[in-house]
PDB file of N, CA and C in Angstrom:
ATOM      1  N   UNK W   1      98.025  53.283  59.711  1.00  0.00           N
ATOM      2  CA  UNK W   1      96.769  52.638  59.422  1.00  0.00           C
ATOM      3  C   UNK W   1      96.164  53.173  58.120  1.00  0.00           C
ATOM      4  N   UNK W   2      96.287  54.457  57.884  1.00  0.00           N
ATOM      5  CA  UNK W   2      95.764  55.061  56.667  1.00  0.00           C
ATOM      6  C   UNK W   2      96.486  54.529  55.439  1.00  0.00           C
ATOM      7  N   UNK W   3      97.791  54.348  55.567  1.00  0.00           N
ATOM      8  CA  UNK W   3      98.571  53.805  54.457  1.00  0.00           C
ATOM      9  C   UNK W   3      98.135  52.384  54.156  1.00  0.00           C
ATOM     10  N   UNK W   4      97.893  51.599  55.171  1.00  0.00           N
ATOM     11  CA  UNK W   4      97.445  50.221  54.990  1.00  0.00           C
ATOM     12  C   UNK W   4      96.077  50.180  54.303  1.00  0.00           C
ATOM     13  N   UNK W   5      95.183  51.059  54.702  1.00  0.00           N
ATOM     14  CA  UNK W   5      93.863  51.116  54.082  1.00  0.00           C
ATOM     15  C   UNK W   5      93.975  51.551  52.617  1.00  0.00           C
ATOM     16  N   UNK W   6      94.854  52.477  52.341  1.00  0.00           N
ATOM     17  CA  UNK W   6      95.057  52.938  50.969  1.00  0.00           C
ATOM     18  C   UNK W   6      95.593  51.808  50.101  1.00  0.00           C
ATOM     19  N   UNK W   7      96.569  51.081  50.611  1.00  0.00           N
ATOM     20  CA  UNK W   7      97.125  49.947  49.871  1.00  0.00           C
ATOM     21  C   UNK W   7      96.071  48.860  49.653  1.00  0.00           C
ATOM     22  N   UNK W   8      95.280  48.608  50.670  1.00  0.00           N
ATOM     23  CA  UNK W   8      94.233  47.596  50.560  1.00  0.00           C
ATOM     24  C   UNK W   8      93.195  48.012  49.520  1.00  0.00           C
ATOM     25  N   UNK W   9      92.793  49.252  49.523  1.00  0.00           N
ATOM     26  CA  UNK W   9      91.823  49.741  48.541  1.00  0.00           C
ATOM     27  C   UNK W   9      92.413  49.698  47.127  1.00  0.00           C
ATOM     28  N   UNK W  10      93.678  50.038  47.018  1.00  0.00           N
ATOM     29  CA  UNK W  10      94.342  49.972  45.720  1.00  0.00           C
ATOM     30  C   UNK W  10      94.384  48.542  45.205  1.00  0.00           C
ATOM     31  N   UNK W  11      94.697  47.614  46.080  1.00  0.00           N
ATOM     32  CA  UNK W  11      94.734  46.204  45.717  1.00  0.00           C
ATOM     33  C   UNK W  11      93.344  45.720  45.301  1.00  0.00           C
ATOM     34  N   UNK W  12      92.345  46.080  46.065  1.00  0.00           N
ATOM     35  CA  UNK W  12      90.980  45.674  45.737  1.00  0.00           C
ATOM     36  C   UNK W  12      90.522  46.268  44.401  1.00  0.00           C
ATOM     37  N   UNK W  13      90.836  47.516  44.157  1.00  0.00           N
ATOM     38  CA  UNK W  13      90.463  48.153  42.892  1.00  0.00           C
ATOM     39  C   UNK W  13      91.192  47.504  41.722  1.00  0.00           C
ATOM     40  N   UNK W  14      92.465  47.145  41.941  1.00  0.00           N
ATOM     41  CA  UNK W  14      93.220  46.462  40.890  1.00  0.00           C
ATOM     42  C   UNK W  14      92.605  45.103  40.586  1.00  0.00           C
ATOM     43  N   UNK W  15      92.260  44.336  41.607  1.00  0.00           N
ATOM     44  CA  UNK W  15      91.621  43.041  41.401  1.00  0.00           C
ATOM     45  C   UNK W  15      90.272  43.197  40.716  1.00  0.00           C
ATOM     46  N   UNK W  16      89.527  44.214  41.105  1.00  0.00           N
ATOM     47  CA  UNK W  16      88.236  44.470  40.475  1.00  0.00           C
ATOM     48  C   UNK W  16      88.412  44.788  38.997  1.00  0.00           C
ATOM     49  N   UNK W  17      89.396  45.600  38.675  1.00  0.00           N
ATOM     50  CA  UNK W  17      89.657  45.929  37.270  1.00  0.00           C
ATOM     51  C   UNK W  17      90.091  44.701  36.475  1.00  0.00           C
ATOM     52  N   UNK W  18      90.902  43.845  37.078  1.00  0.00           N
ATOM     53  CA  UNK W  18      91.332  42.613  36.404  1.00  0.00           C
ATOM     54  C   UNK W  18      90.120  41.722  36.144  1.00  0.00           C
ATOM     55  N   UNK W  19      89.263  41.559  37.140  1.00  0.00           N
ATOM     56  CA  UNK W  19      88.067  40.730  36.965  1.00  0.00           C
ATOM     57  C   UNK W  19      87.130  41.326  35.920  1.00  0.00           C
ATOM     58  N   UNK W  20      86.977  42.622  35.932  1.00  0.00           N
ATOM     59  CA  UNK W  20      86.134  43.278  34.941  1.00  0.00           C
ATOM     60  C   UNK W  20      86.697  43.098  33.532  1.00  0.00           C
ATOM     61  N   UNK W  21      88.003  43.200  33.408  1.00  0.00           N
ATOM     62  CA  UNK W  21      88.643  42.987  32.105  1.00  0.00           C
ATOM     63  C   UNK W  21      88.425  41.558  31.621  1.00  0.00           C
ATOM     64  N   UNK W  22      88.580  40.581  32.506  1.00  0.00           N
ATOM     65  CA  UNK W  22      88.361  39.177  32.143  1.00  0.00           C
ATOM     66  C   UNK W  22      86.902  38.966  31.720  1.00  0.00           C
ATOM     67  N   UNK W  23      85.985  39.568  32.451  1.00  0.00           N
ATOM     68  CA  UNK W  23      84.569  39.448  32.119  1.00  0.00           C
ATOM     69  C   UNK W  23      84.272  40.046  30.750  1.00  0.00           C
ATOM     70  N   UNK W  24      84.796  41.220  30.486  1.00  0.00           N
ATOM     71  CA  UNK W  24      84.561  41.863  29.190  1.00  0.00           C
ATOM     72  C   UNK W  24      85.186  41.064  28.046  1.00  0.00           C
ATOM     73  N   UNK W  25      86.370  40.513  28.264  1.00  0.00           N
ATOM     74  CA  UNK W  25      87.008  39.693  27.233  1.00  0.00           C
ATOM     75  C   UNK W  25      86.191  38.433  26.964  1.00  0.00           C
ATOM     76  N   UNK W  26      85.640  37.835  28.005  1.00  0.00           N
ATOM     77  CA  UNK W  26      84.810  36.645  27.844  1.00  0.00           C
ATOM     78  C   UNK W  26      83.536  36.970  27.070  1.00  0.00           C
ATOM     79  N   UNK W  27      82.908  38.092  27.411  1.00  0.00           N
ATOM     80  CA  UNK W  27      81.699  38.508  26.685  1.00  0.00           C
ATOM     81  C   UNK W  27      82.031  38.779  25.221  1.00  0.00           C
ATOM     82  N   UNK W  28      83.160  39.436  24.971  1.00  0.00           N
ATOM     83  CA  UNK W  28      83.560  39.715  23.591  1.00  0.00           C
ATOM     84  C   UNK W  28      83.777  38.421  22.810  1.00  0.00           C
ATOM     85  N   UNK W  29      84.461  37.460  23.412  1.00  0.00           N
ATOM     86  CA  UNK W  29      84.705  36.181  22.724  1.00  0.00           C
ATOM     87  C   UNK W  29      83.407  35.446  22.445  1.00  0.00           C
ATOM     88  N   UNK W  30      82.503  35.438  23.422  1.00  0.00           N
ATOM     89  CA  UNK W  30      81.216  34.770  23.214  1.00  0.00           C
ATOM     90  C   UNK W  30      80.417  35.457  22.106  1.00  0.00           C
ATOM     91  N   UNK W  31      80.405  36.777  22.112  1.00  0.00           N
ATOM     92  CA  UNK W  31      79.684  37.519  21.067  1.00  0.00           C
ATOM     93  C   UNK W  31      80.313  37.267  19.698  1.00  0.00           C
ATOM     94  N   UNK W  32      81.628  37.237  19.646  1.00  0.00           N
ATOM     95  CA  UNK W  32      82.328  36.981  18.389  1.00  0.00           C
ATOM     96  C   UNK W  32      82.037  35.576  17.877  1.00  0.00           C
ATOM     97  N   UNK W  33      82.066  34.592  18.761  1.00  0.00           N
ATOM     98  CA  UNK W  33      81.744  33.219  18.366  1.00  0.00           C
ATOM     99  C   UNK W  33      80.311  33.115  17.860  1.00  0.00           C
ATOM    100  N   UNK W  34      79.395  33.768  18.548  1.00  0.00           N
ATOM    101  CA  UNK W  34      77.992  33.753  18.139  1.00  0.00           C
ATOM    102  C   UNK W  34      77.818  34.400  16.773  1.00  0.00           C
ATOM    103  N   UNK W  35      78.471  35.529  16.560  1.00  0.00           N
ATOM    104  CA  UNK W  35      78.380  36.209  15.268  1.00  0.00           C
ATOM    105  C   UNK W  35      78.953  35.338  14.157  1.00  0.00           C
ATOM    106  N   UNK W  36      80.072  34.682  14.406  1.00  0.00           N
ATOM    107  CA  UNK W  36      80.666  33.796  13.400  1.00  0.00           C
ATOM    108  C   UNK W  36      79.759  32.613  13.098  1.00  0.00           C
ATOM    109  N   UNK W  37      79.178  32.023  14.137  1.00  0.00           N
ATOM    110  CA  UNK W  37      78.276  30.895  13.929  1.00  0.00           C
ATOM    111  C   UNK W  37      77.052  31.311  13.117  1.00  0.00           C
ATOM    112  N   UNK W  38      76.490  32.467  13.454  1.00  0.00           N
ATOM    113  CA  UNK W  38      75.324  32.940  12.715  1.00  0.00           C
ATOM    114  C   UNK W  38      75.676  33.243  11.257  1.00  0.00           C
ATOM    115  N   UNK W  39      76.826  33.850  11.041  1.00  0.00           N
ATOM    116  CA  UNK W  39      77.244  34.156   9.670  1.00  0.00           C
ATOM    117  C   UNK W  39      77.468  32.874   8.871  1.00  0.00           C
ATOM    118  N   UNK W  40      78.099  31.879   9.490  1.00  0.00           N
ATOM    119  CA  UNK W  40      78.327  30.613   8.797  1.00  0.00           C
ATOM    120  C   UNK W  40      77.021  29.897   8.501  1.00  0.00           C
ATOM    121  N   UNK W  41      76.106  29.898   9.470  1.00  0.00           N
ATOM    122  CA  UNK W  41      74.811  29.258   9.245  1.00  0.00           C
ATOM    123  C   UNK W  41      74.046  29.947   8.118  1.00  0.00           C
ATOM    124  N   UNK W  42      74.071  31.256   8.129  1.00  0.00           N
ATOM    125  CA  UNK W  42      73.374  31.999   7.083  1.00  0.00           C
ATOM    126  C   UNK W  42      73.993  31.734   5.712  1.00  0.00           C
ATOM    127  N   UNK W  43      75.307  31.732   5.640  1.00  0.00           N
ATOM    128  CA  UNK W  43      75.989  31.466   4.369  1.00  0.00           C
ATOM    129  C   UNK W  43      75.677  30.053   3.879  1.00  0.00           C
ATOM    130  N   UNK W  44      75.687  29.078   4.790  1.00  0.00           N
ATOM    131  CA  UNK W  44      75.380  27.706   4.394  1.00  0.00           C
ATOM    132  C   UNK W  44      73.937  27.570   3.934  1.00  0.00           C
ATOM    133  N   UNK W  45      73.014  28.214   4.648  1.00  0.00           N
ATOM    134  CA  UNK W  45      71.610  28.151   4.247  1.00  0.00           C
ATOM    135  C   UNK W  45      71.399  28.772   2.872  1.00  0.00           C
ATOM    136  N   UNK W  46      72.025  29.923   2.653  1.00  0.00           N
ATOM    137  CA  UNK W  46      71.889  30.568   1.343  1.00  0.00           C
ATOM    138  C   UNK W  46      72.487  29.711   0.231  1.00  0.00           C
ATOM    139  N   UNK W  47      73.657  29.135   0.489  1.00  0.00           N
ATOM    140  CA  UNK W  47      74.298  28.293  -0.521  1.00  0.00           C
ATOM    141  C   UNK W  47      73.443  27.067  -0.827  1.00  0.00           C
ATOM    142  N   UNK W  48      72.872  26.457   0.215  1.00  0.00           N
ATOM    143  CA  UNK W  48      72.021  25.293   0.002  1.00  0.00           C
ATOM    144  C   UNK W  48      70.755  25.665  -0.757  1.00  0.00           C
ATOM    145  N   UNK W  49      70.153  26.789  -0.394  1.00  0.00           N
ATOM    146  CA  UNK W  49      68.949  27.234  -1.101  1.00  0.00           C
ATOM    147  C   UNK W  49      69.234  27.508  -2.574  1.00  0.00           C
ATOM    148  N   UNK W  50      70.342  28.185  -2.829  1.00  0.00           N
ATOM    149  CA  UNK W  50      70.706  28.473  -4.216  1.00  0.00           C
ATOM    150  C   UNK W  50      70.990  27.196  -4.995  1.00  0.00           C
ATOM    151  N   UNK W  51      71.691  26.255  -4.367  1.00  0.00           N
ATOM    152  CA  UNK W  51      72.003  24.993  -5.043  1.00  0.00           C
ATOM    153  C   UNK W  51      70.727  24.212  -5.325  1.00  0.00           C
ATOM    154  N   UNK W  52      69.805  24.186  -4.357  1.00  0.00           N
ATOM    155  CA  UNK W  52      68.544  23.473  -4.569  1.00  0.00           C
ATOM    156  C   UNK W  52      67.713  24.137  -5.656  1.00  0.00           C
ATOM    157  N   UNK W  53      67.650  25.457  -5.638  1.00  0.00           N
ATOM    158  CA  UNK W  53      66.896  26.166  -6.674  1.00  0.00           C
ATOM    159  C   UNK W  53      67.490  25.914  -8.048  1.00  0.00           C
ATOM    160  N   UNK W  54      68.809  25.963  -8.133  1.00  0.00           N
ATOM    161  CA  UNK W  54      69.472  25.724  -9.410  1.00  0.00           C
ATOM    162  C   UNK W  54      69.223  24.299  -9.897  1.00  0.00           C
ATOM    163  N   UNK W  55      69.339  23.334  -8.987  1.00  0.00           N
ATOM    164  CA  UNK W  55      69.101  21.937  -9.366  1.00  0.00           C
ATOM    165  C   UNK W  55      67.659  21.737  -9.813  1.00  0.00           C
ATOM    166  N   UNK W  56      66.714  22.333  -9.102  1.00  0.00           N
ATOM    167  CA  UNK W  56      65.306  22.205  -9.487  1.00  0.00           C
ATOM    168  C   UNK W  56      65.032  22.861 -10.838  1.00  0.00           C
ATOM    169  N   UNK W  57      65.606  24.040 -11.040  1.00  0.00           N
ATOM    170  CA  UNK W  57      65.416  24.719 -12.331  1.00  0.00           C
ATOM    171  C   UNK W  57      65.996  23.897 -13.479  1.00  0.00           C
ATOM    172  N   UNK W  58      67.185  23.358 -13.270  1.00  0.00           N
ATOM    173  CA  UNK W  58      67.804  22.539 -14.318  1.00  0.00           C
ATOM    174  C   UNK W  58      66.989  21.281 -14.596  1.00  0.00           C
ATOM    175  N   UNK W  59      66.518  20.634 -13.526  1.00  0.00           N
ATOM    176  CA  UNK W  59      65.721  19.426 -13.703  1.00  0.00           C
ATOM    177  C   UNK W  59      64.421  19.744 -14.438  1.00  0.00           C
ATOM    178  N   UNK W  60      63.782  20.847 -14.085  1.00  0.00           N
ATOM    179  CA  UNK W  60      62.541  21.231 -14.770  1.00  0.00           C
ATOM    180  C   UNK W  60      62.798  21.573 -16.231  1.00  0.00           C
ATOM    181  N   UNK W  61      63.876  22.297 -16.493  1.00  0.00           N
ATOM    182  CA  UNK W  61      64.203  22.644 -17.879  1.00  0.00           C
ATOM    183  C   UNK W  61      64.485  21.395 -18.701  1.00  0.00           C
ATOM    184  N   UNK W  62      65.247  20.473 -18.125  1.00  0.00           N
ATOM    185  CA  UNK W  62      65.548  19.240 -18.861  1.00  0.00           C
ATOM    186  C   UNK W  62      64.291  18.408 -19.097  1.00  0.00           C
ATOM    187  N   UNK W  63      63.430  18.330 -18.093  1.00  0.00           N
ATOM    188  CA  UNK W  63      62.190  17.567 -18.247  1.00  0.00           C
ATOM    189  C   UNK W  63      61.298  18.207 -19.302  1.00  0.00           C
ATOM    190  N   UNK W  64      61.203  19.536 -19.290  1.00  0.00           N
ATOM    191  CA  UNK W  64      60.391  20.217 -20.310  1.00  0.00           C
ATOM    192  C   UNK W  64      60.965  20.035 -21.705  1.00  0.00           C
ATOM    193  N   UNK W  65      62.276  20.160 -21.823  1.00  0.00           N
ATOM    194  CA  UNK W  65      62.918  19.964 -23.132  1.00  0.00           C
ATOM    195  C   UNK W  65      62.700  18.542 -23.636  1.00  0.00           C
ATOM    196  N   UNK W  66      62.843  17.574 -22.749  1.00  0.00           N
ATOM    197  CA  UNK W  66      62.644  16.186 -23.148  1.00  0.00           C
ATOM    198  C   UNK W  66      61.193  15.945 -23.566  1.00  0.00           C
ATOM    199  N   UNK W  67      60.256  16.472 -22.786  1.00  0.00           N
ATOM    200  CA  UNK W  67      58.845  16.302 -23.129  1.00  0.00           C
ATOM    201  C   UNK W  67      58.527  16.964 -24.467  1.00  0.00           C
ATOM    202  N   UNK W  68      59.059  18.168 -24.683  1.00  0.00           N
ATOM    203  CA  UNK W  68      58.828  18.850 -25.966  1.00  0.00           C
ATOM    204  C   UNK W  68      59.433  18.072 -27.124  1.00  0.00           C
ATOM    205  N   UNK W  69      60.632  17.552 -26.942  1.00  0.00           N
ATOM    206  CA  UNK W  69      61.271  16.759 -27.999  1.00  0.00           C
ATOM    207  C   UNK W  69      60.465  15.508 -28.317  1.00  0.00           C
ATOM    208  N   UNK W  70      59.967  14.843 -27.268  1.00  0.00           N
ATOM    209  CA  UNK W  70      59.171  13.636 -27.496  1.00  0.00           C
ATOM    210  C   UNK W  70      57.872  13.957 -28.225  1.00  0.00           C
ATOM    211  N   UNK W  71      57.216  15.031 -27.842  1.00  0.00           N
ATOM    212  CA  UNK W  71      55.970  15.424 -28.514  1.00  0.00           C
ATOM    213  C   UNK W  71      56.259  15.804 -29.958  1.00  0.00           C
ATOM    214  N   UNK W  72      57.310  16.573 -30.184  1.00  0.00           N
ATOM    215  CA  UNK W  72      57.642  16.981 -31.554  1.00  0.00           C
ATOM    216  C   UNK W  72      58.001  15.774 -32.415  1.00  0.00           C
ATOM    217  N   UNK W  73      58.755  14.827 -31.856  1.00  0.00           N
ATOM    218  CA  UNK W  73      59.094  13.615 -32.598  1.00  0.00           C
ATOM    219  C   UNK W  73      57.843  12.819 -32.933  1.00  0.00           C
ATOM    220  N   UNK W  74      56.949  12.720 -31.978  1.00  0.00           N
ATOM    221  CA  UNK W  74      55.708  11.972 -32.210  1.00  0.00           C
ATOM    222  C   UNK W  74      54.859  12.652 -33.287  1.00  0.00           C
ATOM    223  N   UNK W  75      54.744  13.996 -33.185  1.00  0.00           N
ATOM    224  CA  UNK W  75      53.967  14.718 -34.199  1.00  0.00           C
ATOM    225  C   UNK W  75      54.611  14.606 -35.572  1.00  0.00           C
ATOM    226  N   UNK W  76      55.918  14.656 -35.616  1.00  0.00           N
ATOM    227  CA  UNK W  76      56.621  14.525 -36.884  1.00  0.00           C
ATOM    228  C   UNK W  76      56.378  13.151 -37.488  1.00  0.00           C
ATOM    229  N   UNK W  77      56.409  12.115 -36.644  1.00  0.00           N
ATOM    230  CA  UNK W  77      56.148  10.754 -37.120  1.00  0.00           C
ATOM    231  C   UNK W  77      54.712  10.633 -37.616  1.00  0.00           C
ATOM    232  N   UNK W  78      53.777  11.195 -36.871  1.00  0.00           N
ATOM    233  CA  UNK W  78      52.371  11.151 -37.289  1.00  0.00           C
ATOM    234  C   UNK W  78      52.179  11.867 -38.615  1.00  0.00           C
ATOM    235  N   UNK W  79      52.823  13.005 -38.793  1.00  0.00           N
ATOM    236  CA  UNK W  79      52.703  13.747 -40.051  1.00  0.00           C
ATOM    237  C   UNK W  79      53.287  12.961 -41.207  1.00  0.00           C
ATOM    238  N   UNK W  80      54.415  12.313 -40.987  1.00  0.00           N
ATOM    239  CA  UNK W  80      55.024  11.505 -42.044  1.00  0.00           C
ATOM    240  C   UNK W  80      54.111  10.351 -42.425  1.00  0.00           C
ATOM    241  N   UNK W  81      53.542   9.702 -41.426  1.00  0.00           N
ATOM    242  CA  UNK W  81      52.635   8.565 -41.697  1.00  0.00           C
ATOM    243  C   UNK W  81      51.402   9.057 -42.461  1.00  0.00           C
ATOM    244  N   UNK W  82      50.933  10.236 -42.113  1.00  0.00           N
ATOM    245  CA  UNK W  82      49.749  10.753 -42.785  1.00  0.00           C
ATOM    246  C   UNK W  82      50.089  11.114 -44.231  1.00  0.00           C
ATOM    247  N   UNK W  83      51.242  11.717 -44.437  1.00  0.00           N
ATOM    248  CA  UNK W  83      51.633  12.130 -45.779  1.00  0.00           C
ATOM    249  C   UNK W  83      51.934  10.895 -46.635  1.00  0.00           C
ATOM    250  N   UNK W  84      52.591   9.911 -46.047  1.00  0.00           N
ATOM    251  CA  UNK W  84      52.997   8.735 -46.827  1.00  0.00           C
ATOM    252  C   UNK W  84      51.869   7.741 -47.025  1.00  0.00           C
ATOM    253  N   UNK W  85      50.788   7.895 -46.289  1.00  0.00           N
ATOM    254  CA  UNK W  85      49.696   6.916 -46.401  1.00  0.00           C
ATOM    255  C   UNK W  85      49.007   7.053 -47.753  1.00  0.00           C
ATOM    256  N   UNK W  86      48.673   5.942 -48.348  1.00  0.00           N
ATOM    257  CA  UNK W  86      47.973   6.007 -49.653  1.00  0.00           C
ATOM    258  C   UNK W  86      46.553   6.545 -49.452  1.00  0.00           C
ATOM    259  N   UNK W  87      46.111   7.232 -50.438  1.00  0.00           N
ATOM    260  CA  UNK W  87      44.759   7.787 -50.382  1.00  0.00           C
ATOM    261  C   UNK W  87      43.801   6.721 -50.911  1.00  0.00           C
ATOM    262  N   UNK W  88      42.866   6.347 -50.116  1.00  0.00           N
ATOM    263  CA  UNK W  88      41.864   5.367 -50.538  1.00  0.00           C
ATOM    264  C   UNK W  88      40.736   6.092 -51.240  1.00  0.00           C
ATOM    265  N   UNK W  89      40.620   5.836 -52.487  1.00  0.00           N
ATOM    266  CA  UNK W  89      39.525   6.486 -53.190  1.00  0.00           C
ATOM    267  C   UNK W  89      38.762   5.492 -54.037  1.00  0.00           C
TER     268      UNK W  89
END
């Protein structure tokens, strides 16, 4: 009877260890998946933010350059018209 109880306890402990191992492996996989998802989301958010900032900066720079060029062209034209205009005396 003692041998049977020993074998039964050994079997139960082995099954418990197998279940515990499966549980730990499942937790590890879930944690790993979560970490990968968070890392990917963070990388995508950073890339999108950087791309948007770069696009906005470029658009603002181009708009400012265009506005400055238009103002300078207009002032240059006005100066030419003023210089070329006959003096009424």
